[in-house]
Coordinates of C-alpha atoms (C1' of nucleotides) in Angstrom, one line a residue:
Chain L
M1 CA 0.0 0.0 0.0
T2 CA 1.2 3.5 -0.8
L3 CA 0.2 6.4 1.5
F4 CA -0.1 9.7 -0.4
R5 CA 0.4 12.7 1.7
L6 CA -0.4 16.3 0.6
G7 CA 1.4 19.5 1.6
Y8 CA 1.5 23.1 0.5
V9 CA 3.8 26.0 0.2
A10 CA 4.9 28.7 2.7
M11 CA 1.6 30.6 3.4
S12 CA -2.1 30.2 4.0
V13 CA -4.9 32.0 2.3
H14 CA -7.1 31.3 5.3
L15 CA -4.8 32.6 8.1
H16 CA -4.7 36.4 7.9
N17 CA -1.8 38.6 8.9
A18 CA 0.4 35.6 9.2
S19 CA 3.0 36.1 6.6
P20 CA 6.3 34.3 7.2
S21 CA 7.9 36.4 4.5
Q22 CA 7.7 40.0 5.8
T23 CA 10.8 41.8 4.7
V24 CA 13.0 44.9 4.9
T25 CA 14.5 45.7 1.5
Y26 CA 18.2 46.6 1.2
K27 CA 17.3 50.0 0.0
R28 CA 15.3 50.7 3.1
F29 CA 17.9 49.2 5.3
A30 CA 20.7 51.3 3.8
Q31 CA 18.6 54.5 4.3
M32 CA 18.4 54.1 8.0
K33 CA 21.0 56.2 9.8
D34 CA 21.5 54.0 12.8
Q35 CA 22.8 50.7 11.4
E36 CA 22.6 48.9 14.7
A37 CA 18.9 49.9 15.0
A38 CA 18.4 48.8 11.4
K39 CA 19.8 45.4 12.3
R40 CA 17.4 45.2 15.3
K41 CA 14.6 45.9 12.8
L42 CA 15.7 42.9 10.7
E43 CA 15.8 40.7 13.7
R44 CA 12.4 41.8 14.9
T45 CA 11.0 41.0 11.4
A46 CA 12.7 37.6 11.4
S47 CA 11.3 36.8 14.8
A48 CA 7.8 37.9 13.7
N49 CA 8.1 35.7 10.6
L50 CA 9.0 32.7 12.7
Q51 CA 6.1 33.4 15.1
N52 CA 3.8 33.5 12.0
C53 CA 5.3 30.3 10.8
L54 CA 4.4 28.7 14.1
R55 CA 0.8 29.9 13.7
L56 CA 0.9 28.3 10.2
L57 CA 2.0 24.9 11.7
K58 CA -0.8 25.1 14.3
H59 CA -3.2 25.8 11.5
N60 CA -1.8 22.8 9.6
K61 CA -2.2 20.6 12.7
A62 CA -5.8 21.6 13.0
H63 CA -6.3 20.4 9.4
D64 CA -4.2 17.3 9.8
I65 CA -1.5 18.6 7.4
Q66 CA 1.9 17.2 8.1
F67 CA 3.9 18.3 5.1
F68 CA 4.9 21.9 4.5
R69 CA 7.4 24.0 2.7
L70 CA 9.0 26.8 4.7
S71 CA 9.4 30.2 3.2
S72 CA 13.0 31.0 2.3
R73 CA 12.5 34.6 3.2
L74 CA 12.3 34.0 7.0
V75 CA 15.3 36.2 7.7
P76 CA 15.4 39.4 5.6
L77 CA 18.8 40.2 4.1
A78 CA 20.5 37.2 5.9
T79 CA 22.7 36.4 2.9
H80 CA 23.2 40.0 1.6
E81 CA 26.8 40.7 1.1
A82 CA 26.6 44.1 2.8
L83 CA 25.5 42.2 6.0
Q84 CA 28.4 39.7 6.2
G85 CA 29.3 39.1 9.8
W86 CA 25.8 39.8 11.1
D87 CA 24.8 37.0 13.5
Y88 CA 21.3 36.6 12.3
I89 CA 20.9 33.3 14.2
G90 CA 21.6 34.4 17.7
P91 CA 18.6 36.7 18.1
I92 CA 16.1 34.1 16.7
K93 CA 17.5 30.9 18.3
Q94 CA 14.5 30.5 20.7
D95 CA 12.0 31.1 17.8
L96 CA 13.8 28.5 15.7
K97 CA 13.9 25.9 18.4
M98 CA 10.2 26.4 19.2
L99 CA 9.3 26.0 15.6
G100 CA 11.4 22.9 15.2
D101 CA 10.1 21.3 18.5
Y102 CA 6.5 21.9 17.4
A103 CA 7.2 20.2 14.0
G104 CA 9.0 17.3 15.7
E105 CA 6.2 16.8 18.3
N106 CA 3.7 16.7 15.6
R107 CA 5.7 14.6 13.1
M108 CA 5.7 17.3 10.4
R109 CA 7.9 17.1 7.4
L110 CA 9.3 20.6 6.7
D111 CA 11.6 21.6 3.9
F112 CA 12.8 24.5 1.8
H113 CA 13.0 25.5 -1.9
P114 CA 15.3 28.5 -2.3
D115 CA 14.6 30.5 -5.4
H116 CA 16.5 30.7 -8.7
F117 CA 19.5 32.6 -7.3
V118 CA 21.0 29.2 -6.2
V119 CA 23.0 28.2 -9.3
L120 CA 25.5 25.5 -8.4
N121 CA 26.6 25.0 -12.0
A122 CA 27.6 28.7 -12.4
R123 CA 30.7 29.6 -14.4
D124 CA 31.2 32.7 -12.3
Q125 CA 32.9 31.8 -9.0
E126 CA 31.1 34.7 -7.2
I127 CA 27.7 33.3 -8.2
F128 CA 28.7 29.9 -7.1
Q129 CA 29.9 31.3 -3.8
S130 CA 26.7 33.3 -3.2
S131 CA 24.8 30.1 -3.9
I132 CA 26.7 28.3 -1.2
T133 CA 26.0 31.2 1.2
V134 CA 22.3 30.9 0.5
L135 CA 22.4 27.1 1.1
K136 CA 24.4 27.6 4.3
Y137 CA 21.6 30.0 5.5
H138 CA 19.1 27.2 5.0
Y139 CA 21.4 24.7 6.7
L140 CA 21.7 26.9 9.8
L141 CA 18.0 27.5 10.0
L142 CA 17.3 23.7 9.9
H143 CA 20.1 23.0 12.4
H144 CA 18.8 25.5 14.9
M145 CA 15.3 24.2 14.5
G146 CA 16.8 20.8 15.6
I147 CA 15.8 19.3 12.3
D148 CA 18.1 16.7 10.6
P149 CA 19.1 18.7 7.5
T150 CA 19.3 15.6 5.3
H151 CA 17.3 16.0 2.1
R152 CA 15.4 19.2 3.2
C153 CA 16.3 21.6 0.4
V154 CA 15.2 21.2 -3.2
F155 CA 16.4 23.3 -6.2
H156 CA 17.3 23.0 -9.9
L157 CA 20.5 22.0 -11.7
G158 CA 21.0 25.6 -12.9
G159 CA 21.7 27.4 -16.1
R160 CA 22.2 26.0 -19.6
Y161 CA 24.7 28.6 -20.8
K162 CA 24.1 27.7 -24.4
D163 CA 25.8 24.4 -23.9
K164 CA 23.8 22.0 -21.9
E165 CA 26.2 19.1 -21.9
S166 CA 29.1 21.0 -20.5
S167 CA 26.9 22.9 -18.1
L168 CA 25.6 19.6 -16.7
E169 CA 29.1 18.4 -16.3
R170 CA 30.0 21.6 -14.5
F171 CA 27.4 20.9 -11.9
I172 CA 29.2 17.6 -11.2
E173 CA 32.6 19.4 -11.1
N174 CA 31.3 22.1 -8.8
W175 CA 29.6 19.5 -6.5
A176 CA 33.0 18.6 -5.2
L177 CA 33.4 22.1 -3.9
V178 CA 30.1 22.0 -2.0
P179 CA 30.6 21.4 1.8
K180 CA 29.6 17.8 2.8
G181 CA 26.9 19.0 5.2
I182 CA 25.3 21.0 2.5
Q183 CA 25.6 18.1 0.0
K184 CA 23.5 16.0 2.3
M185 CA 20.8 18.6 2.5
V186 CA 20.1 18.8 -1.2
M187 CA 17.4 17.4 -3.5
I188 CA 17.3 18.1 -7.3
E189 CA 14.1 18.9 -9.2
N190 CA 13.6 18.7 -13.0
D191 CA 12.8 22.2 -14.4
D192 CA 10.6 23.5 -17.1
T193 CA 13.2 25.2 -19.4
S194 CA 16.5 23.4 -19.2
Y195 CA 17.1 20.2 -17.4
T196 CA 14.7 17.3 -18.0
L197 CA 13.9 14.2 -15.9
N198 CA 16.6 12.4 -17.9
D199 CA 19.2 15.0 -17.2
C200 CA 18.4 15.1 -13.5
L201 CA 18.4 11.3 -13.2
Y202 CA 21.9 11.3 -14.8
V203 CA 23.2 13.7 -12.1
C204 CA 21.2 12.3 -9.2
E205 CA 22.4 8.8 -9.8
K206 CA 26.0 9.8 -10.2
L207 CA 26.0 12.0 -7.1
Q208 CA 23.5 10.1 -5.0
I209 CA 21.0 12.9 -4.7
P210 CA 17.3 12.3 -4.3
L211 CA 15.2 13.5 -7.3
V212 CA 12.0 15.5 -6.7
F213 CA 9.9 14.8 -9.7
D214 CA 7.7 17.7 -10.9
L215 CA 5.0 16.5 -13.2
H216 CA 4.0 19.9 -14.5
H217 CA 7.6 20.8 -15.4
H218 CA 7.9 17.4 -17.1
M219 CA 5.0 18.2 -19.3
A220 CA 6.6 21.5 -20.2
N221 CA 10.1 20.1 -20.8
Y222 CA 10.9 16.4 -21.5
D223 CA 13.1 14.1 -23.6
H224 CA 10.6 11.2 -23.3
K225 CA 7.0 12.1 -22.5
E226 CA 6.5 8.7 -20.8
W227 CA 7.9 9.5 -17.3
E228 CA 6.5 6.1 -16.1
E229 CA 9.4 4.3 -17.8
N230 CA 11.8 6.2 -15.5
W231 CA 9.7 6.1 -12.4
S232 CA 11.7 3.2 -10.8
R233 CA 14.9 5.2 -11.3
V234 CA 13.3 8.1 -9.5
L235 CA 12.4 5.8 -6.6
E236 CA 15.9 4.4 -6.5
T237 CA 17.4 7.9 -5.8
W238 CA 15.4 7.8 -2.5
T239 CA 16.6 4.4 -1.3
H240 CA 19.1 5.9 1.1
S241 CA 17.0 8.8 2.3
P242 CA 15.5 8.9 5.9
L243 CA 12.4 10.6 4.2
P244 CA 9.7 9.3 1.9
V245 CA 9.7 10.1 -1.8
K246 CA 8.7 13.6 -2.6
M247 CA 7.2 15.2 -5.7
H248 CA 5.6 18.4 -6.9
I249 CA 2.1 18.8 -8.2
S250 CA 0.7 21.8 -10.0
S251 CA -1.4 22.5 -13.1
P252 CA -0.9 24.9 -16.0
K253 CA -2.6 28.3 -15.7
S254 CA -3.8 28.1 -19.3
P255 CA -2.6 26.6 -22.6
E256 CA -1.0 29.9 -23.5
A257 CA 0.7 30.3 -20.1
F258 CA 1.4 26.6 -19.7
K259 CA 4.4 27.0 -17.4
S260 CA 2.6 29.3 -14.9
H261 CA 0.9 27.8 -11.9
A262 CA -2.9 27.7 -11.8
D263 CA -4.9 28.7 -8.8
Y264 CA -5.9 25.1 -8.2
V265 CA -4.8 21.6 -9.1
D266 CA -6.6 19.6 -11.8
P267 CA -7.7 16.4 -10.0
D268 CA -7.8 14.3 -13.1
M269 CA -4.1 14.7 -14.0
F270 CA -3.2 14.0 -10.4
L271 CA -5.5 10.9 -10.2
T272 CA -3.7 9.5 -13.3
F273 CA -0.4 9.9 -11.5
I274 CA -1.7 8.3 -8.3
E275 CA -3.1 5.3 -10.2
K276 CA 0.3 4.8 -12.0
T277 CA 2.4 5.0 -8.9
A278 CA 0.2 3.4 -6.2
G279 CA 1.9 0.3 -5.0
T280 CA 5.4 1.3 -6.2
T281 CA 6.6 2.5 -2.7
D282 CA 5.4 2.9 0.8
Q283 CA 4.7 6.6 0.8
I284 CA 4.8 9.6 -1.6
D285 CA 4.6 13.1 -0.2
C286 CA 3.1 15.5 -2.8
M287 CA 3.7 19.2 -2.5
I288 CA 0.8 21.2 -4.0
E289 CA 2.2 24.3 -5.7
A290 CA -0.9 26.4 -6.5
K291 CA -1.7 30.0 -6.1
Q292 CA -4.5 29.3 -3.7
K293 CA -2.1 27.5 -1.4
D294 CA -3.9 25.6 1.4
E295 CA -7.3 26.2 -0.2
A296 CA -6.1 24.4 -3.3
L297 CA -5.1 21.5 -1.1
F298 CA -8.6 21.5 0.5
Q299 CA -10.4 21.6 -2.8
L300 CA -8.2 18.8 -4.2
V301 CA -9.0 16.6 -1.2
G302 CA -12.7 17.4 -1.7
E303 CA -12.5 16.1 -5.3
L304 CA -10.3 13.1 -4.5
R305 CA -12.5 11.8 -1.8
K306 CA -15.4 11.4 -4.2
H307 CA -13.4 8.9 -6.2
P308 CA -14.4 5.3 -5.4
R309 CA -10.8 4.0 -5.2
I310 CA -9.6 6.7 -2.9
K311 CA -9.6 5.9 0.8
M312 CA -8.8 8.9 3.0
R313 CA -6.5 8.1 5.9
S314 CA -6.6 11.7 7.4
E315 CA -7.7 15.1 6.2
S316 CA -4.7 15.3 3.9
S317 CA -3.6 11.8 3.2
F318 CA -5.1 8.8 1.4
E319 CA -4.5 5.4 -0.3
W320 CA -5.5 4.1 -3.6
M321 CA -7.5 0.9 -3.4
R322 CA -7.0 -1.6 -6.2
Chain E
dT1 C1' -8.2 52.9 3.2
dA2 C1' -7.0 51.6 -1.4
dC3 C1' -4.0 51.6 -5.1
dT4 C1' 0.5 51.6 -7.5
dG5 C1' 5.4 51.5 -8.3
dT6 C1' 9.5 49.4 -6.4
dC7 C1' 12.4 45.9 -4.5
dA8 C1' 19.3 41.7 -3.4
dA9 C1' 20.4 38.1 -6.0
dG10 C1' 20.2 35.0 -12.2
dT11 C1' 19.0 33.2 -16.7
dT12 C1' 16.7 33.3 -21.0
dA13 C1' 14.5 35.1 -24.9
dG14 C1' 14.2 38.7 -28.0
dG15 C1' 15.2 43.1 -30.2
Chain W
dC1 C1' 24.9 44.5 -26.2
dC2 C1' 20.9 45.6 -23.6
dT3 C1' 16.2 45.0 -21.7
dA4 C1' 12.1 42.8 -20.5
dA5 C1' 10.0 38.7 -18.7
dC6 C1' 9.9 35.2 -15.4
dT7 C1' 7.5 35.2 -10.6
dT8 C1' 6.0 37.4 -6.7
dG9 C1' 4.6 39.0 -1.9
dA10 C1' 5.3 42.8 0.7
dC11 C1' 6.5 47.5 1.6
dA12 C1' 6.1 52.5 1.2
dG13 C1' 4.5 56.5 -0.8
dT14 C1' 0.5 58.6 -2.9
dA15 C1' -4.4 59.5 -3.8

DNA sequence: TACTGTCAAGTTAGG
DNA sequence: CCTAACTTGACAGTA
């Protein structure tokens, strides 16, 4: 039997005034005359973000949701080069621990998806180094939450640079320069413009990195449309992970804007995926990437539970009955 | 209070 | 070579 578990991204459309991504822009920060006071403002914002994050986890618990992507913007300007040397962890240690403890007590799977500024296959050393800085920031947050950082941070292979083959190989070369602790934290996802499922499998198998399969990206960018033929290879990349297989689910906004995320998830496409993968592994955690966030999850569950072969195991998890 | 322009970072497509 | 689009919520200034 395969347990399918649903999660959502970073913020709730139901919980008001609970943004975990409040910020102070660098421009505003630089305008403030008292730099120490400005740093205190950053710290207060970070603390408020973490408090809001805790509210989100409580909301998730109330709805039986145990899978959640944390915002990468919890600490404003944490990795900005003008703020090197700023101890952004110290002032929020208690908040981080409280969040991590709550997640642990309630067996929640939390992870991160830093945005497109992480480019490990960069040609430019500075871009590579700033990518490492961003990953280290994620590592420290996890560490101080008391969460094992293994396989908690997903991103893409990087740029194509007009030569996909050599750019793919450069990811492998650069990987040797990535600190071991950060290597263990990483998962790789197929993207919608450059690196396909095949490309990612090649790298993930070589470097022993779990592959997060994004079905929507696959439909926008593939070598072989039939992903099923490679599904067992995807599962294999998770063999040595302490965590269940993870994937991303979203639907195209429209045929014209195919790559954009729709407000909600199309249940039919998802049901097809479920039918094809049910029974292939113990558990698959599905991250819902939709504009309507948790509401999209609720609506999807509402549709799924009407299906005769779907047996709900909680408000956000289910099995497929053969 | 509601609306609009602006905001750290990178890459790609297009002119 | 340069710029806009991508994606994108939140902030700050203005109406």
